[in-house]
Coordinates of C-alpha atoms in Angstrom, one line a residue:
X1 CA -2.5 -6.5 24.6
X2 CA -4.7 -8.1 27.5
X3 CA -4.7 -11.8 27.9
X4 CA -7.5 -14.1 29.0
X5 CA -7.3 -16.8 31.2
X6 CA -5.8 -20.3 29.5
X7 CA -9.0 -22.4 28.4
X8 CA -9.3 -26.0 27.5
X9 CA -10.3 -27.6 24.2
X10 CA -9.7 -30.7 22.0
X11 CA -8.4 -29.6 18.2
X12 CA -7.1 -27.4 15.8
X13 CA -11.0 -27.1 14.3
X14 CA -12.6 -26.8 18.0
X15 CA -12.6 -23.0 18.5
X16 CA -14.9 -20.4 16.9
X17 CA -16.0 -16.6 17.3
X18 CA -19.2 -15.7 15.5
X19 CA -19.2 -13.4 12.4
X20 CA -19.9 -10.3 14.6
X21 CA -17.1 -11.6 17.1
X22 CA -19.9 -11.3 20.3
X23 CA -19.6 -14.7 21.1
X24 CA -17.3 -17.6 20.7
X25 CA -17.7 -21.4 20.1
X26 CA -15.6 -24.1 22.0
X27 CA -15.5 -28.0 21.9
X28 CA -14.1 -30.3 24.7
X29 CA -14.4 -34.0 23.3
X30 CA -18.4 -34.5 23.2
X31 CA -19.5 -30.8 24.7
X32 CA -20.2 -27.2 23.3
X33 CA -19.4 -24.2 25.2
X34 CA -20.8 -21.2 24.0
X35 CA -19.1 -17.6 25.9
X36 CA -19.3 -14.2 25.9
X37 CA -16.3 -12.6 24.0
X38 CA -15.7 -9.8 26.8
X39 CA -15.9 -11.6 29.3
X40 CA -15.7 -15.2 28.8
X41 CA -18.5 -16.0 30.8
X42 CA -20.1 -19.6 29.6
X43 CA -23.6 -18.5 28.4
X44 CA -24.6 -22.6 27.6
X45 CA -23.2 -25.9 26.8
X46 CA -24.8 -28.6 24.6
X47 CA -23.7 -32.4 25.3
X48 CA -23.5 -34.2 21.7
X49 CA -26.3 -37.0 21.9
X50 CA -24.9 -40.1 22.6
X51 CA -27.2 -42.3 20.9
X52 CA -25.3 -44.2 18.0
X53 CA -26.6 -44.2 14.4
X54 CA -28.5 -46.8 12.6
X55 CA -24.9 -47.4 10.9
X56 CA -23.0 -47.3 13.3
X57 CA -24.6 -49.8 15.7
X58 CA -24.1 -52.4 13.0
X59 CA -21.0 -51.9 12.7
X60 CA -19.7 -51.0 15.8
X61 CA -19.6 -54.4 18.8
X62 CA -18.1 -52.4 21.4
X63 CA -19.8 -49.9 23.3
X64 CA -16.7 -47.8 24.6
X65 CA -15.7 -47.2 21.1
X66 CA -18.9 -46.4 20.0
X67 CA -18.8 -43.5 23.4
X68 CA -15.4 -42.8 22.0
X69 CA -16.1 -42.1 18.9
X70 CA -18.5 -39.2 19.4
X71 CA -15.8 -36.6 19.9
X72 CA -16.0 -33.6 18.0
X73 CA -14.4 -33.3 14.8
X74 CA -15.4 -29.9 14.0
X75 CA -17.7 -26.5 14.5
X76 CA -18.6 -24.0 12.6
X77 CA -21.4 -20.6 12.7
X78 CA -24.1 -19.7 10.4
X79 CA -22.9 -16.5 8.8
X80 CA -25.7 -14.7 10.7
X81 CA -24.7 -16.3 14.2
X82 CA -28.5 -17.9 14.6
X83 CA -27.0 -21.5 14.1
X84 CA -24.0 -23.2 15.1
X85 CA -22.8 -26.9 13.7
X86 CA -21.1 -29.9 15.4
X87 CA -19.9 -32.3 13.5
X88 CA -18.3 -35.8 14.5
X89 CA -16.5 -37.4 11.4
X90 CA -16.2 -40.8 13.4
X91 CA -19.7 -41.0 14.0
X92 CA -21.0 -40.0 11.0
X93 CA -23.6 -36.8 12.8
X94 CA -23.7 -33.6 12.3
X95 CA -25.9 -31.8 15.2
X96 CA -26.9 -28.1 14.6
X97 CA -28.2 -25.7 17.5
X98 CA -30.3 -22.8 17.6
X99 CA -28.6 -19.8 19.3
X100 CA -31.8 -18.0 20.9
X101 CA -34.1 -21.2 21.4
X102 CA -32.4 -24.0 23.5
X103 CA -34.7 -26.3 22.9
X104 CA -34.2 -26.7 19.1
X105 CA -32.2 -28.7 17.5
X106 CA -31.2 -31.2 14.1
X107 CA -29.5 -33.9 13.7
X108 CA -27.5 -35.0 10.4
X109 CA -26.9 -38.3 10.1
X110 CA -24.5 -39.4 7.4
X111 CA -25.0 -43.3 6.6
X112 CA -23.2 -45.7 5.0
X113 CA -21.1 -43.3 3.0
X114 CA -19.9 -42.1 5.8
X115 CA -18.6 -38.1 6.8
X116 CA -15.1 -36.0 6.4
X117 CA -16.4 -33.0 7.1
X118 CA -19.3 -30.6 7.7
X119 CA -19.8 -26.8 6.6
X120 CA -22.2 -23.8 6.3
X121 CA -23.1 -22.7 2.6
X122 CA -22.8 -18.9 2.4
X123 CA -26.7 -18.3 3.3
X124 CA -26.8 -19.7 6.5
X125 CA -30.0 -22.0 6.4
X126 CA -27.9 -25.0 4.3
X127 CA -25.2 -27.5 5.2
X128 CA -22.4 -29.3 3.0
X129 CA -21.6 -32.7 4.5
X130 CA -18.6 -34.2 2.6
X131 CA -18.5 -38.1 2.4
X132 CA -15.4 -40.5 2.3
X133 CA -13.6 -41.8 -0.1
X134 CA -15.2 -39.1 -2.9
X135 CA -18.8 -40.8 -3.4
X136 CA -20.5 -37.6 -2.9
X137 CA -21.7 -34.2 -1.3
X138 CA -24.6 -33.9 0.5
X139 CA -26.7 -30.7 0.7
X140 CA -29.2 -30.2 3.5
X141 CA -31.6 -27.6 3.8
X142 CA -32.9 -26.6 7.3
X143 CA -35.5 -24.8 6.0
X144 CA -36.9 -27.4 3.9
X145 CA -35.6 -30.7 5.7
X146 CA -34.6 -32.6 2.3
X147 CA -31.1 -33.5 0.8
X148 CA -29.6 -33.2 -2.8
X149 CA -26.8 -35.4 -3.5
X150 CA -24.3 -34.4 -5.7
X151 CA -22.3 -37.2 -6.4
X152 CA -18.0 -37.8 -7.1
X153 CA -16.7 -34.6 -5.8
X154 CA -12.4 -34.8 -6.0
X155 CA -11.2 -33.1 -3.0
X156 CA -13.3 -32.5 -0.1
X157 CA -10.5 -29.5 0.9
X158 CA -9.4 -28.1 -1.8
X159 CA -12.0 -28.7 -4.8
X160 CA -14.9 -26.3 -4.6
X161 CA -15.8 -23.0 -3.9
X162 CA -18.5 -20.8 -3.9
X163 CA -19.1 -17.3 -5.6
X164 CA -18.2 -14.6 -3.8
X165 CA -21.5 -13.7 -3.9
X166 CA -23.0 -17.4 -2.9
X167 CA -25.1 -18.0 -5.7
X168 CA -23.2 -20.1 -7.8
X169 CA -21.3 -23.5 -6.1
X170 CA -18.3 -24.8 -8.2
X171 CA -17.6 -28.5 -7.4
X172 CA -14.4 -30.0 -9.2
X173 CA -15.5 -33.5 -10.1
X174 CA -14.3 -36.6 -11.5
X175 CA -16.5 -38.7 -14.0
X176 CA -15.0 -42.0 -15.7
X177 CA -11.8 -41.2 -15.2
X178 CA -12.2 -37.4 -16.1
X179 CA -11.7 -33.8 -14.3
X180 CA -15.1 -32.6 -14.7
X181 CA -16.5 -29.3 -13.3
X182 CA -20.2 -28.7 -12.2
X183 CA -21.9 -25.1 -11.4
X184 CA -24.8 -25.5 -9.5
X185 CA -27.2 -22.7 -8.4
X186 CA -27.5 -22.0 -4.8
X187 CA -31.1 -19.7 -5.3
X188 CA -33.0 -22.7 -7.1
X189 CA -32.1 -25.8 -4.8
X190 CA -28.5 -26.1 -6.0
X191 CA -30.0 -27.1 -9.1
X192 CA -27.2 -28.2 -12.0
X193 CA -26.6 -25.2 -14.4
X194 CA -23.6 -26.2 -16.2
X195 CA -21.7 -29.2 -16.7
X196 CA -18.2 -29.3 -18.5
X197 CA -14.8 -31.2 -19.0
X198 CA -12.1 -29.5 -17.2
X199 CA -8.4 -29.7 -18.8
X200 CA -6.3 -31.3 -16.5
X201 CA -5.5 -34.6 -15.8
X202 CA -5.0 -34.9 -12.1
X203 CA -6.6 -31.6 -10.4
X204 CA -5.0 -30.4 -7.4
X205 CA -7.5 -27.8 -6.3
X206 CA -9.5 -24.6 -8.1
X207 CA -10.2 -21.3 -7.0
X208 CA -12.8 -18.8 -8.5
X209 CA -11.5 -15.1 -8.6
X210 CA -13.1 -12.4 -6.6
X211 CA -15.0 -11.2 -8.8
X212 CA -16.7 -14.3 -9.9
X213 CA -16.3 -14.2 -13.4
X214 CA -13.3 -16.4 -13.7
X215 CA -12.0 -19.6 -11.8
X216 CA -8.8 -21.1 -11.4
X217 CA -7.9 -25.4 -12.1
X218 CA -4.2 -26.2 -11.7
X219 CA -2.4 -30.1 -12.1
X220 CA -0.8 -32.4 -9.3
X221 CA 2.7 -32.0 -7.9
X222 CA 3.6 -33.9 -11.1
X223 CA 3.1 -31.3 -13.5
X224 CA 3.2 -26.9 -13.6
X225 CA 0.0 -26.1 -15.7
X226 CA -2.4 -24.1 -14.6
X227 CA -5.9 -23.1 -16.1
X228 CA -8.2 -20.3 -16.1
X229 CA -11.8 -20.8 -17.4
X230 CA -15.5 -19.2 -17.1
X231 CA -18.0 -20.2 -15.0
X232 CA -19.6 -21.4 -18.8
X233 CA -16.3 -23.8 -19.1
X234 CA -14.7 -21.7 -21.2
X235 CA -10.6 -21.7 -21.5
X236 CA -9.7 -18.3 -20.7
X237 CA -6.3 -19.0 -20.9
X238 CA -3.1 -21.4 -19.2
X239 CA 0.2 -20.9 -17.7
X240 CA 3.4 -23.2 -17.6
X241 CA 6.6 -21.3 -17.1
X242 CA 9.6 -21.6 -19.4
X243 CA 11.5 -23.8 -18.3
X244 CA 9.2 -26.1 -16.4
X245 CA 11.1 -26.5 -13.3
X246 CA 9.6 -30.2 -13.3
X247 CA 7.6 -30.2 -10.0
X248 CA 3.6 -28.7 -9.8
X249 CA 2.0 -26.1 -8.2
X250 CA 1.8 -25.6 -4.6
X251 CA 0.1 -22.4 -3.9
X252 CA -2.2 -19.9 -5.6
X253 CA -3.7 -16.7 -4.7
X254 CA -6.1 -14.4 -6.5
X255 CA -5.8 -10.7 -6.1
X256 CA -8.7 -8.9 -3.9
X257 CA -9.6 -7.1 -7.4
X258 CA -9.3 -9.7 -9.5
X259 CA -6.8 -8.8 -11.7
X260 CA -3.8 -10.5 -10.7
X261 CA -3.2 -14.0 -9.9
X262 CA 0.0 -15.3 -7.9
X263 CA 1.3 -18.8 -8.3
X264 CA 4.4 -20.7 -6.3
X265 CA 5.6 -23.9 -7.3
X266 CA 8.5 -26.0 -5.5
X267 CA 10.8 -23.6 -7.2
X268 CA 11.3 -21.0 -5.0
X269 CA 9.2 -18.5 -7.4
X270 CA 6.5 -16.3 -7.4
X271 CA 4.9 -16.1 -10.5
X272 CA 2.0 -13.4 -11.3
X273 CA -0.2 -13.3 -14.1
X274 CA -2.5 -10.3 -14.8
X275 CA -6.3 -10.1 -16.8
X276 CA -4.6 -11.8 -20.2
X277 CA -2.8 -14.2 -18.2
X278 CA 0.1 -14.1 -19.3
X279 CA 3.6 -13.7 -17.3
X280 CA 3.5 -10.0 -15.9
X281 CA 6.1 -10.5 -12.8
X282 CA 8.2 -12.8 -11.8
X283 CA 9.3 -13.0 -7.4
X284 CA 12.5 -15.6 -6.6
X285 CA 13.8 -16.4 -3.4
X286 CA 17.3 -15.3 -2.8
X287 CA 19.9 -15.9 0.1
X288 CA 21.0 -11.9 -0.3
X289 CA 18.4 -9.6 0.9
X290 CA 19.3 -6.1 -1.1
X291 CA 19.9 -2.7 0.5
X292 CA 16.4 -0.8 0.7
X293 CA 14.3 -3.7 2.4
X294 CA 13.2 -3.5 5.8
X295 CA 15.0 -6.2 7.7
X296 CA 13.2 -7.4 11.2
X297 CA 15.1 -10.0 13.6
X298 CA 14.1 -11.6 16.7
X299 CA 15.9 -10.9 19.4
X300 CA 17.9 -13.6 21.0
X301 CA 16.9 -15.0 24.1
X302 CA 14.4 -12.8 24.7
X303 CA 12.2 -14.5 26.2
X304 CA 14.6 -15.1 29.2
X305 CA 15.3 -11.7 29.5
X306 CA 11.4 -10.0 29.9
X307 CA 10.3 -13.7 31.6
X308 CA 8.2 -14.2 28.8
X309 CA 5.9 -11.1 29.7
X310 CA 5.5 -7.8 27.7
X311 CA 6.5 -6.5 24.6
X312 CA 9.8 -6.2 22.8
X313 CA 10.9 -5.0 19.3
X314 CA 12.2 -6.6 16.8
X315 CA 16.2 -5.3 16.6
X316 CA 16.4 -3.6 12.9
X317 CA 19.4 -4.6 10.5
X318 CA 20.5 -2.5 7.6
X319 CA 21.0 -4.5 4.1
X320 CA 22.4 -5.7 2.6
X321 CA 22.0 -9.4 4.6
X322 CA 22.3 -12.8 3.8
X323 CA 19.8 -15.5 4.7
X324 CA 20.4 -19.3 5.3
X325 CA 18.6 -21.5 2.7
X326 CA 18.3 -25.1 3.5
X327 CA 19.8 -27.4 0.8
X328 CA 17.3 -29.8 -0.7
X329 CA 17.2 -32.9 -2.2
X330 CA 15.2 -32.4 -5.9
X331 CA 15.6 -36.3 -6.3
X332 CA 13.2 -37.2 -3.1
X333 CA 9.5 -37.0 -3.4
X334 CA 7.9 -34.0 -1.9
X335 CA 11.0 -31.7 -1.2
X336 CA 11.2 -29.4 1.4
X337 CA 11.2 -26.3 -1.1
X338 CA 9.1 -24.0 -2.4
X339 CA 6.5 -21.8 -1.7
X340 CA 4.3 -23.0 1.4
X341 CA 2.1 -19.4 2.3
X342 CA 1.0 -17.4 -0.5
X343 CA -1.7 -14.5 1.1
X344 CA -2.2 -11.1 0.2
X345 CA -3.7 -8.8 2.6
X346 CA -6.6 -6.9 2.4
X347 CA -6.1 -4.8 -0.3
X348 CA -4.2 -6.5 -2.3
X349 CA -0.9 -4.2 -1.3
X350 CA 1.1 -6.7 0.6
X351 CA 1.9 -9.9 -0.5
X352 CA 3.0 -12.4 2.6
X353 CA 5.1 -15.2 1.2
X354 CA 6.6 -18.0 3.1
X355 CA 9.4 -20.7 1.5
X356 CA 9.9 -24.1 3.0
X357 CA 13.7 -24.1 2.5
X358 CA 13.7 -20.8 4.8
X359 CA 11.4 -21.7 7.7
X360 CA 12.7 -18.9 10.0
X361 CA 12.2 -16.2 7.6
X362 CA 8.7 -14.5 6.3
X363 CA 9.1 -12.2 2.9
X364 CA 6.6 -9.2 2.7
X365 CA 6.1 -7.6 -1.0
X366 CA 5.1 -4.4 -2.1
X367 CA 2.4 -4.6 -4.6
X368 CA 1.3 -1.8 -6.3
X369 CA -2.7 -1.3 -7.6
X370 CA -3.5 -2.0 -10.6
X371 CA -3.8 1.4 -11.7
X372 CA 0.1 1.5 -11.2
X373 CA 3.2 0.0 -13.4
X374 CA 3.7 -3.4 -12.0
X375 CA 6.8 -3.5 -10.3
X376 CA 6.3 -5.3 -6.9
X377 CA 9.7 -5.5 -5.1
X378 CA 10.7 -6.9 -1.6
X379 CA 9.9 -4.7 0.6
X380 CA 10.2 -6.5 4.3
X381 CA 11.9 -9.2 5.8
X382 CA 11.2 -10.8 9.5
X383 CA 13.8 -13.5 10.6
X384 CA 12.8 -15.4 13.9
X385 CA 14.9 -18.0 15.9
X386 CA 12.4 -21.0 15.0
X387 CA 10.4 -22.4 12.0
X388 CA 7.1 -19.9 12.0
X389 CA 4.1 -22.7 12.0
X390 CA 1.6 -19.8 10.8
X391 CA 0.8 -16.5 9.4
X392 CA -2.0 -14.4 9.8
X393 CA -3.0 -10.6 8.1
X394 CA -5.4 -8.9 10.3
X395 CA -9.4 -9.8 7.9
X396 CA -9.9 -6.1 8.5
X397 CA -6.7 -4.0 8.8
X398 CA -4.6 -3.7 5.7
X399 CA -1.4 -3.2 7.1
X400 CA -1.1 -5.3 10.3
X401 CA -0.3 -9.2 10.4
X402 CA 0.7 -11.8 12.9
X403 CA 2.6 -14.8 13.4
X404 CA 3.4 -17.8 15.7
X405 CA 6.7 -19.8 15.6
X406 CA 6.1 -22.7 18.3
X407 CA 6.8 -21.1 21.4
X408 CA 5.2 -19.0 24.9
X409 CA 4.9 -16.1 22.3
X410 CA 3.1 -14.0 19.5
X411 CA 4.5 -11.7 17.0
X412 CA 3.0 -8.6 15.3
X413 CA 4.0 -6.7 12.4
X414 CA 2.3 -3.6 11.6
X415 CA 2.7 -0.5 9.0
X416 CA 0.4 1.6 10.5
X417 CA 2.5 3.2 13.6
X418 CA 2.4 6.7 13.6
X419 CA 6.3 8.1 14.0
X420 CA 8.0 11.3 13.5
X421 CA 7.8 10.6 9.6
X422 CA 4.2 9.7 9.3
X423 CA 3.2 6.1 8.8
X424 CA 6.4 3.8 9.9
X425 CA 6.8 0.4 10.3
X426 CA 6.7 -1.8 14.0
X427 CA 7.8 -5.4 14.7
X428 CA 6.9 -6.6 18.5
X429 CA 7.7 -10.0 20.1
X430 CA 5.2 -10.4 22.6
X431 CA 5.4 -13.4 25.7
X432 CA 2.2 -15.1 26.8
X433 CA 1.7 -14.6 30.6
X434 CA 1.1 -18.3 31.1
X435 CA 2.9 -20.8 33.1
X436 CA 3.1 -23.4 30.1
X437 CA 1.8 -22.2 26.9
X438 CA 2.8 -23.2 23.0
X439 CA 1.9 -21.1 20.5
X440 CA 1.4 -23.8 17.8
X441 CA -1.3 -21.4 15.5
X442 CA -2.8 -18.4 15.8
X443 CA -6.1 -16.7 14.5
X444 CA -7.7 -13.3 14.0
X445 CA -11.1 -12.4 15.7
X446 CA -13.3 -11.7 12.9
X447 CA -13.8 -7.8 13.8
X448 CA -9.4 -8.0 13.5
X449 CA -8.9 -6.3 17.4
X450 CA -7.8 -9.9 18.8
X451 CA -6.1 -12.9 18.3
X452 CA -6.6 -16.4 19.5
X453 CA -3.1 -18.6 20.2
X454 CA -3.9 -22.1 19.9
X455 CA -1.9 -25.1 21.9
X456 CA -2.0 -28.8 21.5
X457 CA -5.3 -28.8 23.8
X458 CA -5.1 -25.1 25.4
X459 CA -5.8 -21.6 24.4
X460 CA -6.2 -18.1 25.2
X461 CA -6.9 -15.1 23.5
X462 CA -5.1 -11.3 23.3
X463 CA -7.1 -8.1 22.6
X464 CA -5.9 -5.1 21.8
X465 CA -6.1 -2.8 24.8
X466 CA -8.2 0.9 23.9
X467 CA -7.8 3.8 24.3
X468 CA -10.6 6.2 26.5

């Protein structure tokens, strides 16, 4: 892979290619940067208007924390790479730009409810701005220059989604005391087209299937129930395993088709439901990895050895293998167990899975499609030296994935090598040529031929080097 030079920025939200993956969006504190993606050249920088809002001059005395304060919180691209957002929770502003005519521009400005965060609907022409403390969501058109309000949403992160198509928005609410649910339609102003209770009591989060024909509503950390309903409101079915382990839910993950749904708890299971959700597999961590998986460890010290520059493979190990398990206290809130990554790949024929009482270790399942018995199994193990932070599959590759555990490296994992027996499997470790460099999260171009490594206020970027 080819590296880029080491480029500043200011956050984990603060760096951005465009949909086509031509360009890509940086922030440093109150300045865009917009490059070229070959080349890195800067093609133009915006400087966030200082001017304070109506808001925040009232509230604000001091004028160095109103300067302060106009940092960028977040960026973000229209999904035809026309627009680009900059939004600045403190201040309350959201400023948009127009790719092809510098001299255009909008400004958002929040209020008195204040702003947690800014994003692009799915058409590229409207913007959801998030207020605090759950009063409401705002809608604003660029096309039209007016607002809808939609008003008590319950988790600005986790509690909406939109069809995959865009045309319907699902917002999780809560109304006098209740989990409510509201679908509103995207192609008539977001207008409301259904309205219904929802059956929990606490909602963590929802998610709507890919097909859009179902959605998802599971309970708090407290409780292990989990709902699915139509867009109409109707109860489709629920899930609570037998025994309830006695924490919630932590992680769930629809199948690209649809048809299967994966759920992991604090109990160190996997649990997958198919189309009459009910139980159809059942995944569980284990310390002894069988004989027949694929097992992938880190070399040690490798790093020292290649100077942190090139490539090296992973050293294979035959099963069976045991794995260390952290022991965890069940009485303390919160535990350090259970399932914290939940991701199938493209597909839907891999299943990445990653437990918080084995931090070092990353568990790859075979799935099989859905015109197939279901019999997933554990197909491929990776063990690394230190805790992986994240864990990436390649948007548009099915069989390739990539990781970061913390340090002046990268790690790929592929299926798609070419051997002496067809298809095979690779595992690389992979130094960044930099003279101080920690890999603390890593991201896939949106075309899938490069990854960008992330540090506390550096980055870079790899690309994968063609062939002529």
């Amino acid at each position: 892979m080819d590296f880029t030079e080491v480029y500043r920025h200011s956050g984990p939200c603060s760096i951005s290619f465009s949909p086509g993956s031509h360009l890509v969006l940086t922030s440093m504190q109150d300045r865009l940067v917009l490059r070229r993606a070959d080349t890195f050249q800067i093609v133009q920088t915006w400087l966030m208007d200082p001017s304070p809002t109506p808001t925040l001059a009232l509230t604000s005395t001091n004028a160095k924390t109103v300067l302060s304060e106009n940092s960028i919180s977040q960026i973000g691209w229209s999904c035809d790479s026309e627009y680009v957002l900059a939004a600045s929770a403190k201040r309350g502003v959201v400023h948009v730009y127009k790719i092809q005519d510098e001299k255009w521009s909008a400004r958002i400005e929040s209020g008195t409810e204040g702003l947690v965060k800014a994003e692009w609907a799915p058409d590229g022409r409207t913007i959801l701005c998030f207020s605090q403390w759950g009063l409401r969501v705002t809608v604003w058109s660029l096309v039209t220059a007016t607002a809808i309000y939609i008003q008590f949403p319950v988790h600005p992160d986790t509690g909406y989604a939109f069809r995959s198509d865009g045309r319907y928005f699902v917002l999780a609410e809560r109304h006098k005391s209740k989990d409510t649910a509201g679908v509103y339609d995207t192609a008539d102003s977001y207008k409301l087209v259904r309205h219904f209770p929802l059956p929990t009591s606490s909602l963590a989060s929802l998610a709507i299937s890919p097909t859009g024909n179902h959605f998802a509503v599971w309970e708090g950390p407290i409780e292990y129930k989990l709902y699915v309903l139509s867009l109409a409101g109707e109860i489709q079915g629920s899930f609570c395993p037998d025994p309830d382990p006695g924490f919630g839910i932590r992680k769930v993950a629809w199948h690209p088709s649809g048809m299967f749904l994966a759920i992991g708890g604090w109990d160190d299971k996997i649990h997958i439901l198919d189309l009459t959700w009910t139980l159809a597999a059942t995944l569980e961590l284990s310390a002894r990895i069988p004989p027949g998986v694929t097992i992938w460890r880190e070399p040690s010290k490798w790093q020292e050895t290649t100077e942190g520059r090139g490539f090296l493979s992973y050293e294979r190990l035959l099963g069976p293998y045991s794995i260390a398990l952290q022991r965890v206290d069940m009485t303390k809130p919160s535990p350090k167990s259970g399932t914290i990554q939940l991701e199938w790949n493209k597909n839907g024929t891999l299943l990445l899975v990653r437990f918080e009482n084995s931090p070092t270790v990353v568990h790859i399942f075979d799935f099989p499609s859905p015109e197939q018995n279901l019999l997933p199994r554990l197909r491929t193990v990776l063990l690394h030296s230190r805790p992986v932070n994240h864990a990436r599959w390649n948007p548009v590759r099915k069989g390739s994935m990539t990781l970061c555990c913390g340090a002046q490296s990268l790690y790929m994992w592929s299926d798609e090598w070419i051997g002496d027996n067809g298809e095979e499997e690779m595992a690389e470790c992979i130094g960044v040529p930099a003279k101080s460099f920690e890999t603390r999260d890593i991201k896939w171009t949106p075309d899938g031929k490069g990854v960008v490594l992330l540090d506390k206020d550096v980055f870079c970027c790899a690309f994968e080097v063609e062939n002529v």
